[in-house]
Coordinates of C-alpha atoms and ligand atoms in Angstrom, one line a residue:
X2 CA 0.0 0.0 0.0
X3 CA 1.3 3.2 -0.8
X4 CA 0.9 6.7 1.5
X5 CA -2.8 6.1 2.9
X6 CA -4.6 9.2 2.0
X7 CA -8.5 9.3 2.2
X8 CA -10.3 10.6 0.2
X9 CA -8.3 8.4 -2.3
X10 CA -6.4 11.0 -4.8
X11 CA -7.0 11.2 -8.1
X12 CA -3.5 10.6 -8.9
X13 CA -1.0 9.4 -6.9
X14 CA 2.6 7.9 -7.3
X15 CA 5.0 7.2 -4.8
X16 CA 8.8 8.1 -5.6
X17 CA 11.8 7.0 -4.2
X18 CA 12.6 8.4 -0.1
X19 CA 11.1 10.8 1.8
X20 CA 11.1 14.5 2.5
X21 CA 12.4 15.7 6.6
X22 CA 10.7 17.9 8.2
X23 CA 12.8 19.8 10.0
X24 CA 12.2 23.2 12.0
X25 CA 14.4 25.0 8.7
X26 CA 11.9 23.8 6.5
X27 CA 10.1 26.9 6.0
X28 CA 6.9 27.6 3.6
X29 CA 6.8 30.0 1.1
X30 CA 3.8 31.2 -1.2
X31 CA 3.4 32.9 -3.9
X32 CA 0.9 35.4 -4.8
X33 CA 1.4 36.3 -1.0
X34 CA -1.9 37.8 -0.2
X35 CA -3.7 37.6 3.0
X36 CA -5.3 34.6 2.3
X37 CA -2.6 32.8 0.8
X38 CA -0.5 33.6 3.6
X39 CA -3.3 32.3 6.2
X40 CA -2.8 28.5 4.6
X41 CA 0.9 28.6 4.2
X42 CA 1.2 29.7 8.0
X43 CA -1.1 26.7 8.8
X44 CA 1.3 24.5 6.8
X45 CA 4.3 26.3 8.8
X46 CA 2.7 25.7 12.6
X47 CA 1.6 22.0 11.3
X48 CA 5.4 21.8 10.6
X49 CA 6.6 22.8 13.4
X50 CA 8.6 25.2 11.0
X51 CA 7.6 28.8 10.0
X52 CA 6.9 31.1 6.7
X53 CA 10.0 32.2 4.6
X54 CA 10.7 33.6 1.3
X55 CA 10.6 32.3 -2.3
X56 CA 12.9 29.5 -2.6
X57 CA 12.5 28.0 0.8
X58 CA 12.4 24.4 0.6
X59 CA 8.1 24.0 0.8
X60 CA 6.4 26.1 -2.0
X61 CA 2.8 26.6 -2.2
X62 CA 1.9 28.7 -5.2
X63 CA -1.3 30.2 -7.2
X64 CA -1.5 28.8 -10.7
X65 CA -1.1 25.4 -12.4
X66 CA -3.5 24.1 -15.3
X67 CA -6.6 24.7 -15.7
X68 CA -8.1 21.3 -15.3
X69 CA -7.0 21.7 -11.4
X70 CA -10.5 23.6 -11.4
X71 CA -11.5 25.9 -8.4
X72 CA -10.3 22.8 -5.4
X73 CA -8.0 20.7 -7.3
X74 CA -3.8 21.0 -6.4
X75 CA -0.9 19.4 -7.4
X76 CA 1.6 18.2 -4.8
X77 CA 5.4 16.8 -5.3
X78 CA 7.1 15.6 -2.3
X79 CA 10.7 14.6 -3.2
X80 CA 13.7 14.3 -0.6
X81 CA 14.5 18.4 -0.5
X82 CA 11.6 19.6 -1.6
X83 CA 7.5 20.2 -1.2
X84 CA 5.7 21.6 -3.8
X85 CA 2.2 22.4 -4.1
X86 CA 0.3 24.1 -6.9
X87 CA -3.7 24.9 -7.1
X88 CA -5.2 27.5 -9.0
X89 CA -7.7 28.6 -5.7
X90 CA -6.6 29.1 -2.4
X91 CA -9.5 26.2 -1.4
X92 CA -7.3 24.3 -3.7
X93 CA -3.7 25.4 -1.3
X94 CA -5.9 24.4 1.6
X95 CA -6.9 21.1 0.8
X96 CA -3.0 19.8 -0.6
X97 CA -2.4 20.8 2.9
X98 CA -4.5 18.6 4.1
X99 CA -3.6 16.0 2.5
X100 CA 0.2 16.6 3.7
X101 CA -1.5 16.7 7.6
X102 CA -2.1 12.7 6.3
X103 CA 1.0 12.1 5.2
X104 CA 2.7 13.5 8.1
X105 CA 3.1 10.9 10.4
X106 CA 1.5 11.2 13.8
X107 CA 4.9 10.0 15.7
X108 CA 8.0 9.2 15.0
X109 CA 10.4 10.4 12.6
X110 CA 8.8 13.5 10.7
X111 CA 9.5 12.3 7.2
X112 CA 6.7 12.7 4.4
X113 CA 7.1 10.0 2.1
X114 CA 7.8 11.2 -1.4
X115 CA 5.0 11.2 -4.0
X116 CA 3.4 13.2 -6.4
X117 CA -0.5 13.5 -6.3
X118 CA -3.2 15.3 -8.7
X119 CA -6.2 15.6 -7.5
X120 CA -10.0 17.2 -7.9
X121 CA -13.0 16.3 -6.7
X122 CA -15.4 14.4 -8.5
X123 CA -18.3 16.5 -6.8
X124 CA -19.1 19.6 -6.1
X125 CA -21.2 19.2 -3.2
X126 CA -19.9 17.2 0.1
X127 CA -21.4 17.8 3.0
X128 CA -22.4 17.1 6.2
X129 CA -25.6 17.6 8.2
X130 CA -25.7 18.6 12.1
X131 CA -29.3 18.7 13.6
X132 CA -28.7 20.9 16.6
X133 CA -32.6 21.2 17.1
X134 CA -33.3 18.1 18.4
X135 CA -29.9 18.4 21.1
X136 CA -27.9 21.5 20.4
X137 CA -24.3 21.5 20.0
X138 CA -21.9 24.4 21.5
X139 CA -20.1 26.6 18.9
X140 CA -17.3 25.4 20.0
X141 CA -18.3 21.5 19.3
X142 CA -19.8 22.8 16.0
X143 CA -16.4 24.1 15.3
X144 CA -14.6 21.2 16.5
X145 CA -16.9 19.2 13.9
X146 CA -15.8 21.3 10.9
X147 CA -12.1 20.9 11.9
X148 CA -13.0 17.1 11.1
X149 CA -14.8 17.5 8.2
X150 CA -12.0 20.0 6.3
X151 CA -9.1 17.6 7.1
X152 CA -11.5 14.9 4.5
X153 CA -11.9 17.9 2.0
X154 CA -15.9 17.8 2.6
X155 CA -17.0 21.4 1.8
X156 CA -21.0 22.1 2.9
X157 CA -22.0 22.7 6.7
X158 CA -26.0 22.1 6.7
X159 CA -26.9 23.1 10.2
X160 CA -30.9 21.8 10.7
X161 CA -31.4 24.5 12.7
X162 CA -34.7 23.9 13.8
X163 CA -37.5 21.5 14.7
X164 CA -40.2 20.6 16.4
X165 CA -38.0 20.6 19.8
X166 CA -36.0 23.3 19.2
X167 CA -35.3 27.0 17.2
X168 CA -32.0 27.7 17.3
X169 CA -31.2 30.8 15.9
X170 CA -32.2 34.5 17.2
X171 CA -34.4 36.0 14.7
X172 CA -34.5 39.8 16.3
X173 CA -38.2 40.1 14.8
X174 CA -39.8 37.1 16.2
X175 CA -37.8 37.0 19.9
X176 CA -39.6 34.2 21.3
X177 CA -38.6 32.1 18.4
X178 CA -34.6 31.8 20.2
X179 CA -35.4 32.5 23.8
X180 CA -38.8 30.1 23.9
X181 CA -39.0 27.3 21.1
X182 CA -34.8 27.2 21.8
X183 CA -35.2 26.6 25.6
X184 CA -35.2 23.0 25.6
X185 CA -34.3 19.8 23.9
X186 CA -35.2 16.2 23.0
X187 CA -36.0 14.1 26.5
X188 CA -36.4 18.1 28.2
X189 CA -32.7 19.6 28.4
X190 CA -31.8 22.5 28.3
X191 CA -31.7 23.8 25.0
X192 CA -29.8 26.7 23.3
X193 CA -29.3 29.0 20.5
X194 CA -27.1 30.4 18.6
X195 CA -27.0 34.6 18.8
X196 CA -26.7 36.2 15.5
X197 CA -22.8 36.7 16.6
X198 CA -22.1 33.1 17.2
X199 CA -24.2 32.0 14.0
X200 CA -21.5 34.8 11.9
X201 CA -18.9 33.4 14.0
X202 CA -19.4 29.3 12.6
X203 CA -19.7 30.7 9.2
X204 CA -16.5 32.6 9.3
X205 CA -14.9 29.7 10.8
X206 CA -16.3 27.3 8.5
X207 CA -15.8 29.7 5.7
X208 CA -11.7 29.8 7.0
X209 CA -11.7 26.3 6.1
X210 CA -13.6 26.3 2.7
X211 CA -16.6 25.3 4.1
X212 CA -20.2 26.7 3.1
X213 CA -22.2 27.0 5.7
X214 CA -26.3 25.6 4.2
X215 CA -28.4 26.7 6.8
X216 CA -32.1 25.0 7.0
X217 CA -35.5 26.2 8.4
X218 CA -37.7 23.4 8.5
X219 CA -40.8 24.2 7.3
X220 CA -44.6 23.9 6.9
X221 CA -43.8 20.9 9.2
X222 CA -41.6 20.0 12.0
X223 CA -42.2 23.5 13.2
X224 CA -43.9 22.9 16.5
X225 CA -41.0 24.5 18.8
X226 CA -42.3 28.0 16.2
X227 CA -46.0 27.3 16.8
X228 CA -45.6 27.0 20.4
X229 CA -43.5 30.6 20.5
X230 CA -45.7 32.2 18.6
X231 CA -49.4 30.1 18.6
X232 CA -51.0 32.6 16.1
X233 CA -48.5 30.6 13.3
X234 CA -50.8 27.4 13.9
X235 CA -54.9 27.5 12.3
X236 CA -55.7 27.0 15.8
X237 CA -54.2 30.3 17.4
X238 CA -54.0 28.3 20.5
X239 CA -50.7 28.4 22.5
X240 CA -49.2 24.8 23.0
X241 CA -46.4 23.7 25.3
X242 CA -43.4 22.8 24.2
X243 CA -42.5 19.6 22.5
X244 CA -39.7 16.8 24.1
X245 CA -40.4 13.5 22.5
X246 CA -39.6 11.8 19.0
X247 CA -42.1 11.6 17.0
X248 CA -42.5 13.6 13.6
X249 CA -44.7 14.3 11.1
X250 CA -47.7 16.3 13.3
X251 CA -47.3 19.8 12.9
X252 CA -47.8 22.3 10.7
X253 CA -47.7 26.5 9.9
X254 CA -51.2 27.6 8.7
X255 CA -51.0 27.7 4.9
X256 CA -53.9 30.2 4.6
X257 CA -53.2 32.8 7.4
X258 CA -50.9 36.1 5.7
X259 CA -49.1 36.1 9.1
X260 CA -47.4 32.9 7.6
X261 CA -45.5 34.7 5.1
X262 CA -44.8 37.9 7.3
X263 CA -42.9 35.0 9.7
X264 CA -41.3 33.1 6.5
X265 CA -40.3 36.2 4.8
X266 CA -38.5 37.5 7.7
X267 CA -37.0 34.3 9.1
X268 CA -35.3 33.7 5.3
X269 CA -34.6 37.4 5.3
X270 CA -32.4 37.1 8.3
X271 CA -31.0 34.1 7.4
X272 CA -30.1 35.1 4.0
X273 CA -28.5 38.5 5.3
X274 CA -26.2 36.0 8.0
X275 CA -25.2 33.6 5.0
X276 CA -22.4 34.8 2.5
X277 CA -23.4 31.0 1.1
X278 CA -26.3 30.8 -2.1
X279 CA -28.0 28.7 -0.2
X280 CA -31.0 28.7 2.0
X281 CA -32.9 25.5 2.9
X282 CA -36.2 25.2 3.5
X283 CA -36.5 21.5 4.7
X284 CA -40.2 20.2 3.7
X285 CA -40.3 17.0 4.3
X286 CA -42.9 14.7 6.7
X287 CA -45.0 17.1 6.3
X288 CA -48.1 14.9 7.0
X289 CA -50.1 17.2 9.1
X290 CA -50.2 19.7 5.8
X291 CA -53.2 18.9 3.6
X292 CA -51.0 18.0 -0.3
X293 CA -52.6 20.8 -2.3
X294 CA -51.7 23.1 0.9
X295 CA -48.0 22.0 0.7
X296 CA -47.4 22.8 -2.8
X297 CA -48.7 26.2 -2.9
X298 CA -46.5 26.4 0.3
X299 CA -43.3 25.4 -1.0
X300 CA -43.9 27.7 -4.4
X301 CA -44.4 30.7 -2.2
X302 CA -41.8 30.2 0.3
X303 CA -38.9 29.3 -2.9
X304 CA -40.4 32.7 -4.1
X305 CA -39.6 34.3 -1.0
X306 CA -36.2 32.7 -0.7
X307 CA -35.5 33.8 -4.6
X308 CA -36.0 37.5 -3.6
X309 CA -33.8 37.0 -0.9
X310 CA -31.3 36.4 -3.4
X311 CA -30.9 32.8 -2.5
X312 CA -31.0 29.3 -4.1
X313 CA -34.0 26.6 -2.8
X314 CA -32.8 23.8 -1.0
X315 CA -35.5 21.4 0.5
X316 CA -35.6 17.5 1.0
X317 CA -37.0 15.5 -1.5
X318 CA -40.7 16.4 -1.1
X319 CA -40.1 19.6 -2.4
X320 CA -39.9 17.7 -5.7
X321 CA -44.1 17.5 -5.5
X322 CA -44.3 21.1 -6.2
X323 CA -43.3 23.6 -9.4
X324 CA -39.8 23.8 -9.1
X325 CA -37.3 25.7 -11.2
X326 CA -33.6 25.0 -12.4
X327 CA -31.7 26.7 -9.5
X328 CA -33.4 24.9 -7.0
X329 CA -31.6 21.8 -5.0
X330 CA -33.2 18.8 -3.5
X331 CA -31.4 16.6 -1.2
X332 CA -32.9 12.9 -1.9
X333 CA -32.9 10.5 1.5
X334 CA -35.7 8.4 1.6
X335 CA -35.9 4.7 0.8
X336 CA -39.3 4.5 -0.2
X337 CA -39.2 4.3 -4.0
X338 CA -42.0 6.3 -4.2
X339 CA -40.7 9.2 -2.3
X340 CA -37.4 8.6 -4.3
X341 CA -39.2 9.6 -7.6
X342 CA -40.1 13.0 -6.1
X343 CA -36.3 13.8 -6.3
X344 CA -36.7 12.6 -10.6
X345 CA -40.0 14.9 -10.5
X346 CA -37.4 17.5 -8.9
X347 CA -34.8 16.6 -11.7
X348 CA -37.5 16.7 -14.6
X349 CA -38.4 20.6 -13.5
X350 CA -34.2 21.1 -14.2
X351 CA -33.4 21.2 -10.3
X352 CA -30.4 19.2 -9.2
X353 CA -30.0 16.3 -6.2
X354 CA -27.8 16.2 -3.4
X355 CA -27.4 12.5 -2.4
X356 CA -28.4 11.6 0.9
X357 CA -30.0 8.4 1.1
X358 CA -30.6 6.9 4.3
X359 CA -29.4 3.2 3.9
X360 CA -25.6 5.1 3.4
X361 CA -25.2 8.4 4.5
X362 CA -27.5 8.5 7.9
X363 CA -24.8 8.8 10.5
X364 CA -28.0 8.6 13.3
X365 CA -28.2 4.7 11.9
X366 CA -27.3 2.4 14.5
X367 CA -23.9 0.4 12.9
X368 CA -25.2 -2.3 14.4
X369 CA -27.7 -4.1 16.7
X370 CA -25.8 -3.2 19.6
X371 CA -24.6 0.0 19.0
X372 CA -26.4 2.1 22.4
X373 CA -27.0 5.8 20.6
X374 CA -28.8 5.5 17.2
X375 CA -32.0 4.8 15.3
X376 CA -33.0 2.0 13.5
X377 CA -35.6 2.8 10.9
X378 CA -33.9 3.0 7.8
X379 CA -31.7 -0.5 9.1
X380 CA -28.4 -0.8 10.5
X381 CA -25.4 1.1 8.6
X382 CA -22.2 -0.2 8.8
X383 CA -19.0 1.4 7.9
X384 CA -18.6 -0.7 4.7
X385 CA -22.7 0.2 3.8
X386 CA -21.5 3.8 4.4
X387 CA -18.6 3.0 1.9
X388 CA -19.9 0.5 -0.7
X389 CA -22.7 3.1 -3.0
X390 CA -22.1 5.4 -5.9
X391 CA -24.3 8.8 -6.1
X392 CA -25.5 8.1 -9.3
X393 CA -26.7 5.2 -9.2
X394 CA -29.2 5.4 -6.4
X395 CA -32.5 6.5 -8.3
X396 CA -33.8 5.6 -11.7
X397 CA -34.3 9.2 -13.3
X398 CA -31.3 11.0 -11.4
X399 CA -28.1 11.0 -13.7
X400 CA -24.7 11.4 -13.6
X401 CA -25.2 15.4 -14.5
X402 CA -28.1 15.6 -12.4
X403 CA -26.1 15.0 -8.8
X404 CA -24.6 17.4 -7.3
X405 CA -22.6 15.9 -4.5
X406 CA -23.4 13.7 -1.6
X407 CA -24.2 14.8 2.1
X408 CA -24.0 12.4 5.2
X409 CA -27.1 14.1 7.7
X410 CA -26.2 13.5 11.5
X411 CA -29.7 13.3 13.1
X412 CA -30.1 14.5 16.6
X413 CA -32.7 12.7 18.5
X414 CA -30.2 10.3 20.5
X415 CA -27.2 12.6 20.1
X416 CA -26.7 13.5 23.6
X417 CA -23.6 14.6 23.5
X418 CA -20.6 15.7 21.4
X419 CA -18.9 12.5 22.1
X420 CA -21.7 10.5 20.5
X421 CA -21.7 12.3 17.7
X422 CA -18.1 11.7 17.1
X423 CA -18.7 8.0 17.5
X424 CA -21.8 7.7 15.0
X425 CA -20.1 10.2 12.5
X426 CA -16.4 8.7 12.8
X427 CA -15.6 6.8 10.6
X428 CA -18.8 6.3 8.4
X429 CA -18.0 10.3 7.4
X430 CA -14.9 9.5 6.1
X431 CA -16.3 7.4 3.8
X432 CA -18.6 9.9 2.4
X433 CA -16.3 12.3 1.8
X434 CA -14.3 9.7 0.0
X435 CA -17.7 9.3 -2.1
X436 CA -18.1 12.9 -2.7
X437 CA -14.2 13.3 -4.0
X438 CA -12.7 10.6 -5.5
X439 CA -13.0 8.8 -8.7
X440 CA -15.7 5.4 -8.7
X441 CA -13.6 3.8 -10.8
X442 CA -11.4 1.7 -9.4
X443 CA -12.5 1.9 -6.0
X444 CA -13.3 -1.0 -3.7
X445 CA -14.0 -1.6 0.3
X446 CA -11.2 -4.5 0.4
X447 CA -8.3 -1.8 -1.0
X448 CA -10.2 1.3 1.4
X449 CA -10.6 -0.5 4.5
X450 CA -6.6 -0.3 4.9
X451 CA -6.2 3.3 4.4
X452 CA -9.2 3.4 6.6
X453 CA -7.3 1.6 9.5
X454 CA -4.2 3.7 8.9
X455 CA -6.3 6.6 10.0
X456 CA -6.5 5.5 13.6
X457 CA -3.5 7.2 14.7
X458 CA -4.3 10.6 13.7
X459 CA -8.1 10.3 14.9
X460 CA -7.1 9.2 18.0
X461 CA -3.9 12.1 18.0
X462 CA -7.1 14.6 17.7
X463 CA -9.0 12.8 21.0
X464 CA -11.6 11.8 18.3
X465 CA -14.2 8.9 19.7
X466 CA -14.9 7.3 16.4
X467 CA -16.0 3.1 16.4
X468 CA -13.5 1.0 16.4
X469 CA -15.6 -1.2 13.6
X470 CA -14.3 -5.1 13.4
X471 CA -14.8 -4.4 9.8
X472 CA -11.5 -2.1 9.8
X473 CA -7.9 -3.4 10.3
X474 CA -7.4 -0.5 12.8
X475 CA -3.2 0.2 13.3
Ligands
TNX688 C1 -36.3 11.5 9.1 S1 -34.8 12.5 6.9 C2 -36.3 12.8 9.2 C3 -35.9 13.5 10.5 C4 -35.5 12.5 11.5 C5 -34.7 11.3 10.9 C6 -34.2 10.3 11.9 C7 -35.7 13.6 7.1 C8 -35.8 14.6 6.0 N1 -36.5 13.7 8.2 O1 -36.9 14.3 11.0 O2 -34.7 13.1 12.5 O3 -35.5 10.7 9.9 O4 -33.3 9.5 11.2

């Protein structure tokens, strides 16, 4: 096996010794700009070394061909030299993660020498966080999204709210944050994010190429809303709050104007929070809206999130209204009906986002005995996670029709940080293998050893990931 990079490069040939780092080896870029100089000062700290001037002995520089594309680099490691080439900065940022993996955890700091071209195959890799059902600490958040940039995965979707939970201060509608955010699945205590601490994840996120996608779910799983504000619901009347599981039993009032004064500004706010083109608008198990209610809903709402200046994203449902082509589905359920709501979605021009449940739900037990988890869409084990290719998961969805892939970690058993760790780590790392590297000529036998050589370095960052049977963990 050569250097054990994940997610597998698109090019990679190993050459003959090995390149030592040592504390002279300083790292040099070129255009210098403040961005530029951000990631080559990360390089220099992972080093142990510092920045220095053209010709120091690691290069990163601006520019290569064009078929690098906007996240693509080129890196040579030989014996006295690093070099690494990208035509983006995300590109700079993403060689360096790949050197963080060749970079061995302990021992002598060599880097074996190679030389790698790489791109990703999709655009779109992401990973879901549902911090309304338990919510999750900015600093845990950020923590997360450490994890997903050192795998190249490049979309943050934060569910940020539910029928438990709102967790975002909307300064119009108060109650929204400091009510329906006040507790949490099984009665916790809650949380939100201010506006500051929302800008604060994105710019971290952001730091790391990461796009942060952040979802209001709506007509349904919006009890944690109704109960803030009870003129949202046809009933007017105010409601407790909501700890338990279940889904699928409330709704906004489709016919009441005060709907689309709450919409209007909730998107609005979002939208001005969110450098991203992306606002999603969930829609799905929406079972306590009557069908004809929920299209005219979702057409309305992706009108409202259009003048925003903002792309539609909504879960596959969405795909039972009148679409258009900027708007995004993200296609998770296994019911083949449901799954031809995301071709419905793809015949109106929109594009998919790959999420089905049998591979990418990280809430999926791995196993009958794993304690946290759910169970409803089966057990998921890490090769399940591993062993699917986007395109090929619903008749009608084609090769130019998928975006990317995204792994959603669902919240109800997520009591802590920890647990989420151990149900996203290491199934994650095979999504974002998904998401970046070629299909051809990939297979769970040849992954499942670069997968084991990760264990160091996850366990180097204090990560709790399963220690699957499945994996040859060294
Ligand atoms: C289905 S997937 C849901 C969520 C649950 C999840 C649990 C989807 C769009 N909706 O409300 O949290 O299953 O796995």
């Amino acid at each position: 096996m050569g250097p054990a990079v994940i997610p597998q490069p698109v090019s990679l040939a190993p050459g003959a010794g090995a390149f030592v780092v040592r504390a002279s080896s300083a790292v040099s870029v070129a255009p210098a700009t403040p961005e530029t100089r951000r990631i080559a000062a990360s390089l220099a700290a992972m080093l142990g070394s510092r920045t220095g001037p053209a010709g120091s002995p690691v290069a990163l520089e601006l520019g290569g061909p064009a078929r690098l594309g906007d996240e693509g680099y080129e890196l040579t490691v030989a014996s006295r030299t690093v070099g690494l080439v990208a035509r983006r900065p995300a590109g700079l940022f993403h060689g360096v993660q790949t050197l963080r993996q060749l970079l061995p955890v302990s021992g002598p700091r060599r880097i074996p020498a190679v030389h790698i071209r790489d791109r990703p195959r999709f655009a779109w890799r992401g990973a879901m966080l549902d911090v309304a059902r338990h919510f999750r600490s900015v600093r845990d958040v950020k923590r997360f999204v450490d994890l997903m940039a050192l795998y190249k995965l490049n979309r943050l979707h934060l569910h940020l709210s539910d029928d438990q939970g709102w967790r975002i201060a909307v300064p119009s509608w108060p109650r929204l944050a400091t009510h329906g955010g006040s507790t949490a699945v099984g009665g916790g205590k809650g949380g939100y994010y201010t506006r500051a601490q929302y800008a604060d994840i994105v710019r971290y996120a952001a730091a790391r190429y990461i796009t942060v996608v952040p979802e209001i779910d709506m007509p349904g799983h919006v009890h944690a809303a109704l109960s803030s504000y009870p003129e949202l619901a046809c009933d007017g009347k105010p409601s407790p709050l909501y700890t338990g599981i279940d889904v699928g039993f409330s709704s906004l009032c489709i016919g009441k104007p005060v709907t689309y004064d709450f919409v209007s500004d909730v998107v609005g706010e979002l939208a001005r929070l969110t450098p991203g083109p992306w606002i999603h608008i969930g829609g799905d198990e929406a079972m306590a809206t009557k069908p004809a209610d929920y299209v005219r809903f979702i057409g309305r709402v992706r009108a409202i999130v259009e003048s925003a200046g903002k792309r539609m994203i909504g879960w596959e449902e969405v795909g039972r209204a009148k679409l258009d082509p900027t708007t995004v589905v993200q296609h998770w359920n296994l019911d083949p009906a449901k799954s031809a709501l995301s071709a419905r979605a793809v015949q109106q021009g929109a594009k998919v986002v790959m999420s089905p449940a049998g591979h990418t739900y990280l809430d999926m037990k791995y196993d009958a005995s794993t304690v946290v988890g759910l169970q409803w869409a089966g057990t998921t084990s890490v090769r399940d996670a591993y062993e699917w290719d986007p395109v090929r998961q619903v008749p009608g969805v084609a090769a130019k029709d998928v975006l990317g892939v995204e792994a959603p970690l669902w919240g109800e058993t997520v009591r802590s940080i920890r647990d989420a760790e151990y149900l996203a780590f290491p199934r994650l790392i095979g999504i974002a293998e998904i998401g970046w590297s070629p299909a051809r000529g990939r297979s769970w036998a040849e992954y499942r050893l670069r997968l084991g050589a990760q264990a160091s370095l996850l366990d180097a960052l204090g990560v709790a990931f399963y220690r699957s049977p499945e994996v040859p963990w060294r």
